[in-house]
Coordinates of C-alpha atoms in Angstrom, one line a residue:
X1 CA -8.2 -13.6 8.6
X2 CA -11.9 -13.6 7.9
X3 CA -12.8 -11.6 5.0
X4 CA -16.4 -11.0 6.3
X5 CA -15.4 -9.6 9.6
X6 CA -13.1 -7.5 8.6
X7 CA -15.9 -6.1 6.4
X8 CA -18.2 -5.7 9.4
X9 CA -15.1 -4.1 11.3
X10 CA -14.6 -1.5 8.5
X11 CA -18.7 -0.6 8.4
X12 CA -18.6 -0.3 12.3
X13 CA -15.4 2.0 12.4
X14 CA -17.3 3.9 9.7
X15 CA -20.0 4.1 11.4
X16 CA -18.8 5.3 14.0
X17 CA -16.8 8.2 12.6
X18 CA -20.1 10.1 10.9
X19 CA -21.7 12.9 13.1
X20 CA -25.9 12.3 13.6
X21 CA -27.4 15.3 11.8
X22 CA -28.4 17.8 14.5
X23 CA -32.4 17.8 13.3
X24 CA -32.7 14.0 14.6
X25 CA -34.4 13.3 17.9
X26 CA -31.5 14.2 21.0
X27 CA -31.9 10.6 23.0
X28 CA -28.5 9.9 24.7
X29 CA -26.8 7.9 22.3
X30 CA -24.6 5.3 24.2
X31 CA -21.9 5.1 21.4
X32 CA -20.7 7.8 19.1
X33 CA -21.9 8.0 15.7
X34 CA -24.6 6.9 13.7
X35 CA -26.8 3.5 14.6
X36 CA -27.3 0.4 12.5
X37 CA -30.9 1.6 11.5
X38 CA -29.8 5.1 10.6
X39 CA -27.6 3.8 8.0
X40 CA -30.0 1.0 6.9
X41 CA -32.3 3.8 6.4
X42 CA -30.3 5.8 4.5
X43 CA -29.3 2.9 2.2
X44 CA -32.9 1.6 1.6
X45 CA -32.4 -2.0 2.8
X46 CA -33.8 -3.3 6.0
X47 CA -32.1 -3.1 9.3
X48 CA -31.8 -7.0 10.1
X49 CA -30.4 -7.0 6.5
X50 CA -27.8 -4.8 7.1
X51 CA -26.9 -6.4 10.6
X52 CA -26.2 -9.7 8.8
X53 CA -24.1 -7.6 6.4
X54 CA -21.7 -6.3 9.5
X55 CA -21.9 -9.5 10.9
X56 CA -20.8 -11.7 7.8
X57 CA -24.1 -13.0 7.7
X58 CA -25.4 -12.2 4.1
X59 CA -23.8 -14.1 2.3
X60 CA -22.6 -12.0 -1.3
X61 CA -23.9 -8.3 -0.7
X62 CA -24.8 -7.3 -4.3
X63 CA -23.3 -3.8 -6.1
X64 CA -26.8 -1.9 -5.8
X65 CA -26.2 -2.4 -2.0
X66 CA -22.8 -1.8 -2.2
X67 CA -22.9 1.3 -3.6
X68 CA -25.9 2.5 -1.6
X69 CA -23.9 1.8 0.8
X70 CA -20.8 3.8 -0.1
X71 CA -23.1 7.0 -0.4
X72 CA -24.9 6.4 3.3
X73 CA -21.4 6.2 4.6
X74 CA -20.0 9.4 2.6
X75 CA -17.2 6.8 1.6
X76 CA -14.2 8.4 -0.6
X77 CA -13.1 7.1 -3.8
X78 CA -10.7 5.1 -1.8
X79 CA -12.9 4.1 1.0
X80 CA -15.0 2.7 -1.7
X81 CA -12.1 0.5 -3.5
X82 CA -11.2 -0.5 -0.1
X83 CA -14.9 -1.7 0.6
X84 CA -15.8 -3.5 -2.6
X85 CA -12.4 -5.5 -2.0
X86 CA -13.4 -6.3 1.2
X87 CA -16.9 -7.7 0.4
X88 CA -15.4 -9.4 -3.4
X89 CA -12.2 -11.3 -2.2
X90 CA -10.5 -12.9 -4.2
X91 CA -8.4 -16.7 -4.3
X92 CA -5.2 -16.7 -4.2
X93 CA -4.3 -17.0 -8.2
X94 CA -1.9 -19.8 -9.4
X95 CA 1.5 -18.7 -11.3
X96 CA 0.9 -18.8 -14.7
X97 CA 3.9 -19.5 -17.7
X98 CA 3.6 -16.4 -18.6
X99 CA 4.1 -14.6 -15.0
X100 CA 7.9 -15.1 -15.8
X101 CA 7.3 -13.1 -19.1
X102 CA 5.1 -10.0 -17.3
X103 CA 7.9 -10.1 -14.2
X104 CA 10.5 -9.3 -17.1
X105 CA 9.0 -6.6 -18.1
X106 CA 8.3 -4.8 -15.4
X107 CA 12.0 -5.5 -14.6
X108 CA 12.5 -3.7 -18.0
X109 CA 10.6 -1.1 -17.5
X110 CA 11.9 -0.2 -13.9
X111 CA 15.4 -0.2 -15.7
X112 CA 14.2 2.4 -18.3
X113 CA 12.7 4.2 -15.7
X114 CA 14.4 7.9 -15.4
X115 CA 14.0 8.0 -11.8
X116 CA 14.0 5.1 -9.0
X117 CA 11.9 2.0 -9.1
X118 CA 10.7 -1.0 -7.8
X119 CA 9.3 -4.1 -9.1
X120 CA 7.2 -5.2 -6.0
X121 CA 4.6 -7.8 -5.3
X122 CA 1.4 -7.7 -3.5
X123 CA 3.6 -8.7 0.1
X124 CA 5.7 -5.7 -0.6
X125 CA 8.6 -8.3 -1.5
X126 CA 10.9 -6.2 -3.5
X127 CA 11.6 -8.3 -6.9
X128 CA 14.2 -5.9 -8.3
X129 CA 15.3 -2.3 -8.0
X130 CA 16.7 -0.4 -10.7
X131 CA 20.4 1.2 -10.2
X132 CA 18.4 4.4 -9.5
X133 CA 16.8 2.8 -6.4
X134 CA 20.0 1.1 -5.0
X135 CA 22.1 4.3 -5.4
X136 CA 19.3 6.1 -3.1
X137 CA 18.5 3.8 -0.7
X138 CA 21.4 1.4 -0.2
X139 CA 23.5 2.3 3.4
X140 CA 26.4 5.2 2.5
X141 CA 29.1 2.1 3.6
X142 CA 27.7 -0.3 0.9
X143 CA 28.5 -0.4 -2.7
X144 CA 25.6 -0.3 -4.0
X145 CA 23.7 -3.3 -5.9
X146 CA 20.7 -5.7 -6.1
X147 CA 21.6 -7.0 -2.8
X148 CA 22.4 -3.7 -0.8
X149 CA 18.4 -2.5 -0.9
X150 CA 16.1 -5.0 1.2
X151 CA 14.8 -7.6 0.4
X152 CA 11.2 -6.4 1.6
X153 CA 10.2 -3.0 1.7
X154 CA 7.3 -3.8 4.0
X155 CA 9.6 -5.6 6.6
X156 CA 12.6 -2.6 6.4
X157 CA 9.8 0.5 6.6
X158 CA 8.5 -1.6 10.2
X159 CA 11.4 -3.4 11.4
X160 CA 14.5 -1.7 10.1
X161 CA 15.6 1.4 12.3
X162 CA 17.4 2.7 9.4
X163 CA 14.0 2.9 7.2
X164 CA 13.3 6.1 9.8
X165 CA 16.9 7.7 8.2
X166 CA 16.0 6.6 4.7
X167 CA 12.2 8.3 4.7
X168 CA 12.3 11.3 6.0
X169 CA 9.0 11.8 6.5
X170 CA 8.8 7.7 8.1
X171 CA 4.8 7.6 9.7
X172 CA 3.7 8.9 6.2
X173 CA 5.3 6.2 4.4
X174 CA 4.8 4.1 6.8
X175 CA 0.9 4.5 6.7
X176 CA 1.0 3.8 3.1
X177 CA 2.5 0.6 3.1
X178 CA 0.1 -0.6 5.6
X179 CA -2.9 0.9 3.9
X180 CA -1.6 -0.7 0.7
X181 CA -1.4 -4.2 2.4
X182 CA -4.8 -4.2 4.5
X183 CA -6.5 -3.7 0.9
X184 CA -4.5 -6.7 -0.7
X185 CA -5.1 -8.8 2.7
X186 CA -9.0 -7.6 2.2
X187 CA -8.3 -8.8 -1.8
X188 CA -6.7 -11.7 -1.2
X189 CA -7.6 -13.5 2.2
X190 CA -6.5 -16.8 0.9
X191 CA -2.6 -15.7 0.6
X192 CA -0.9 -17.7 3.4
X193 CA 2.4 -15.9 2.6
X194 CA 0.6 -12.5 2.7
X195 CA -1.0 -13.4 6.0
X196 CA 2.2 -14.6 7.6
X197 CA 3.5 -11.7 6.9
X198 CA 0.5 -9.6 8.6
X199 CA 1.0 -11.8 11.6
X200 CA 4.6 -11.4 12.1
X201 CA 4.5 -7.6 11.4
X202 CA 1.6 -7.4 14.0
X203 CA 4.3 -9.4 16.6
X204 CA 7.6 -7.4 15.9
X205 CA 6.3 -3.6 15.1
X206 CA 4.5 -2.0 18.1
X207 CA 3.5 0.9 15.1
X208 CA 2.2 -1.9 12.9
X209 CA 0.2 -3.1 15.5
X210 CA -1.3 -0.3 16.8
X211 CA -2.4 1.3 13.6
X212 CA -3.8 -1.9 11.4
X213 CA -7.3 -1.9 12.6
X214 CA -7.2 2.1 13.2
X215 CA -10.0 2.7 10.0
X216 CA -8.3 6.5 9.9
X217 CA -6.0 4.7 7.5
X218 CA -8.0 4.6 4.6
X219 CA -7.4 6.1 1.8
X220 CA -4.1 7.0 3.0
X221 CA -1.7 5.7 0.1
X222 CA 0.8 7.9 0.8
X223 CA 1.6 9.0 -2.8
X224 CA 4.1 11.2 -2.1
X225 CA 6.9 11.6 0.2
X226 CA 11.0 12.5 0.8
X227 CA 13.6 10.0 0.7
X228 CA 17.1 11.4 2.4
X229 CA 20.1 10.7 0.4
X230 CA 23.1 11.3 3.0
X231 CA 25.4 13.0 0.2
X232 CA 22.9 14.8 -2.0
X233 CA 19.9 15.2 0.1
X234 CA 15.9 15.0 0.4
X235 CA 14.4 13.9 -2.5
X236 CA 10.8 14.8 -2.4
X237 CA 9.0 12.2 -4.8
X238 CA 5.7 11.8 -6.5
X239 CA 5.0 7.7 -6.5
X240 CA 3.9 6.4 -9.6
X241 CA 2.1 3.0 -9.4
X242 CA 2.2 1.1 -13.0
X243 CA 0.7 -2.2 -13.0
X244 CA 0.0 -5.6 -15.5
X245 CA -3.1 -5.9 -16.3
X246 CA -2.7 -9.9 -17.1
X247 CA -0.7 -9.6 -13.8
X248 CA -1.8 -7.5 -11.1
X249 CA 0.6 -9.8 -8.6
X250 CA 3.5 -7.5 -9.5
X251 CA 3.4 -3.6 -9.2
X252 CA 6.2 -1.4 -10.9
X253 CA 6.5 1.7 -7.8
X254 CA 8.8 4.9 -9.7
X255 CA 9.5 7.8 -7.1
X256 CA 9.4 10.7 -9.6
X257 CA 11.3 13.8 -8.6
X258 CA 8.6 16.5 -7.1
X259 CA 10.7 19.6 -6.9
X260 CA 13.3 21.5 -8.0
X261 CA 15.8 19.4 -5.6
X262 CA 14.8 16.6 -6.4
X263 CA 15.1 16.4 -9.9
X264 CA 18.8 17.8 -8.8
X265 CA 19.3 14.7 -6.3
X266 CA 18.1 12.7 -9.6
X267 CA 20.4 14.3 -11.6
X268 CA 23.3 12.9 -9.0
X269 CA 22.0 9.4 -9.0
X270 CA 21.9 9.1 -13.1
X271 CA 25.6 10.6 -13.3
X272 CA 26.5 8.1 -10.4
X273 CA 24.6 5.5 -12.8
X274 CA 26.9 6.3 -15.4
X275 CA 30.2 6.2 -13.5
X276 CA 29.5 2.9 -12.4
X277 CA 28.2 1.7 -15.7
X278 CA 31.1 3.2 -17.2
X279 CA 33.9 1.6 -14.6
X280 CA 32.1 -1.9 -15.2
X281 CA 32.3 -1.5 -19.1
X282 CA 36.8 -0.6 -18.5
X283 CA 36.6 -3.5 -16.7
X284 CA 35.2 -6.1 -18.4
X285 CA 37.5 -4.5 -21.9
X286 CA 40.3 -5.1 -19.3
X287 CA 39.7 -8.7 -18.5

């Protein structure tokens, strides 16, 4: 996975999305959107200049072009993220000692979450799920528990039919979770696991496939959505991202109730909480 072509693939999809202003000259143009020099032009840099840049020729593109860059492209505030990742990525980053430590808390936090969350990492690899979380999403014939919700959210939203029953709204979360992992791939082009995963997703899921290089998903991150709870119902969520500064590896993802209903359906899954926490405490007095 080359981080400079995909850089040059993003410009030329952007390019080709923006209209030609109706006051330039009307010569038959033989693809749709704007040309090379139109956007060089409107950026200030020359045109061979900005042919090396699509073509991973120009070696590190500096801010000033960056941004000028951004605003001849009409770029969105996501668009933008997504295309200053793309031209800075970054190495894959060793564990640290104190990754254990930030892991912890997220885990922590998660827990005192008051609605359901997610410790996740950059792959989508679901490092824990609060009781919240498993009550929600774990099959109605499971007990739910750490090991009823899957193991990777990105491989149960492509290849698990039941991710299609669990979101009710599926293409919408779906298109988040691949918009979330094209910017880390464009972040980090160096992750082997990260790009194994890419490759496998792109040889199992048709959806996956079809949609990774489609540059109408950017700045779709999905951040909101229903989840369908088979006793209870939708619960339409607001998803709060909360990050580690010293540890941007691991994300904490909390689906925060968006409506009335919701906060209902989250009113079910804490007393459900309780009874459980509640039968396990009897227990272990019993024993």
């Amino acid at each position: 996975m080359s981080s400079s072509n995909t850089l040059g693939e993003f410009l030329r999809a952007r390019r080709a999305q923006l209209v030609p202003d109706p006051a330039s000259p009307s010569d038959r143009r033989r693809v749709p959107g704007l040309r090379r020099e139109e956007i060089a032009r409107s950026a200030s840099i020359s045109v061979d200049y900005y042919a090396r840049i699509e073509q991973g020729r120009a070696g590190v593109v500096s801010d000033e072009v960056l941004q000028a860059l951004v605003d001849a492209l009409a770029l969105s505030v996501e668009q933008r993220t997504h295309l200053f990742a793309l031209a800075r990525p970054r190495h894959v980053v060793p564990v640290t000692p104190g990754e254990g430590i930030a892991i912890t808390g997220l885990r922590t936090l998660a827990e005192l979450t008051a609605a359901p969350a997610m410790v996740v990492d950059r792959r989508y690899t679901i490092v824990v799920a609060n009781t919240l979380l498993q009550i929600l999403i774990s099959p109605p014939d499971v007990v739910p528990s750490a090991t009823s919700v899957p193991g990777s959210m990105a491989e149960f939203v492509f290849l698990d039919r039941r991710s299609s029953e669990v979101f009710a709204d599926w293409p919408v979360a779906a298109r988040g979770v691949l918009t979330r992992l094209r910017f880390q791939a464009a972040r980090h082009p160096r992750d082997d696991a990260l790009t194994e995963l890419i490759t496998d997703l792109h040889g199992r899921s048709r959806w996956f496939a079809d949609h990774w290089s489609d540059p109408h998903m950017d700045g779709l991150w999905a951040e909101s959505g229903s989840i369908v709870h088979p006793r209870w119902g939708t619960y339409r969520y607001n998803l709060l991202t909360l990050t580690s500064p010293a540890h941007e590896e691991y994300m904490v993802h909390a689906y925060v109730p968006s409506d009335a209903p919701a906060v209902e359906v989250a009113h079910h899954l804490r007393h459900a909480h309780l009874r459980r926490s509640s039968s396990s405490a009897s227990h272990n007095r019993s024993t």
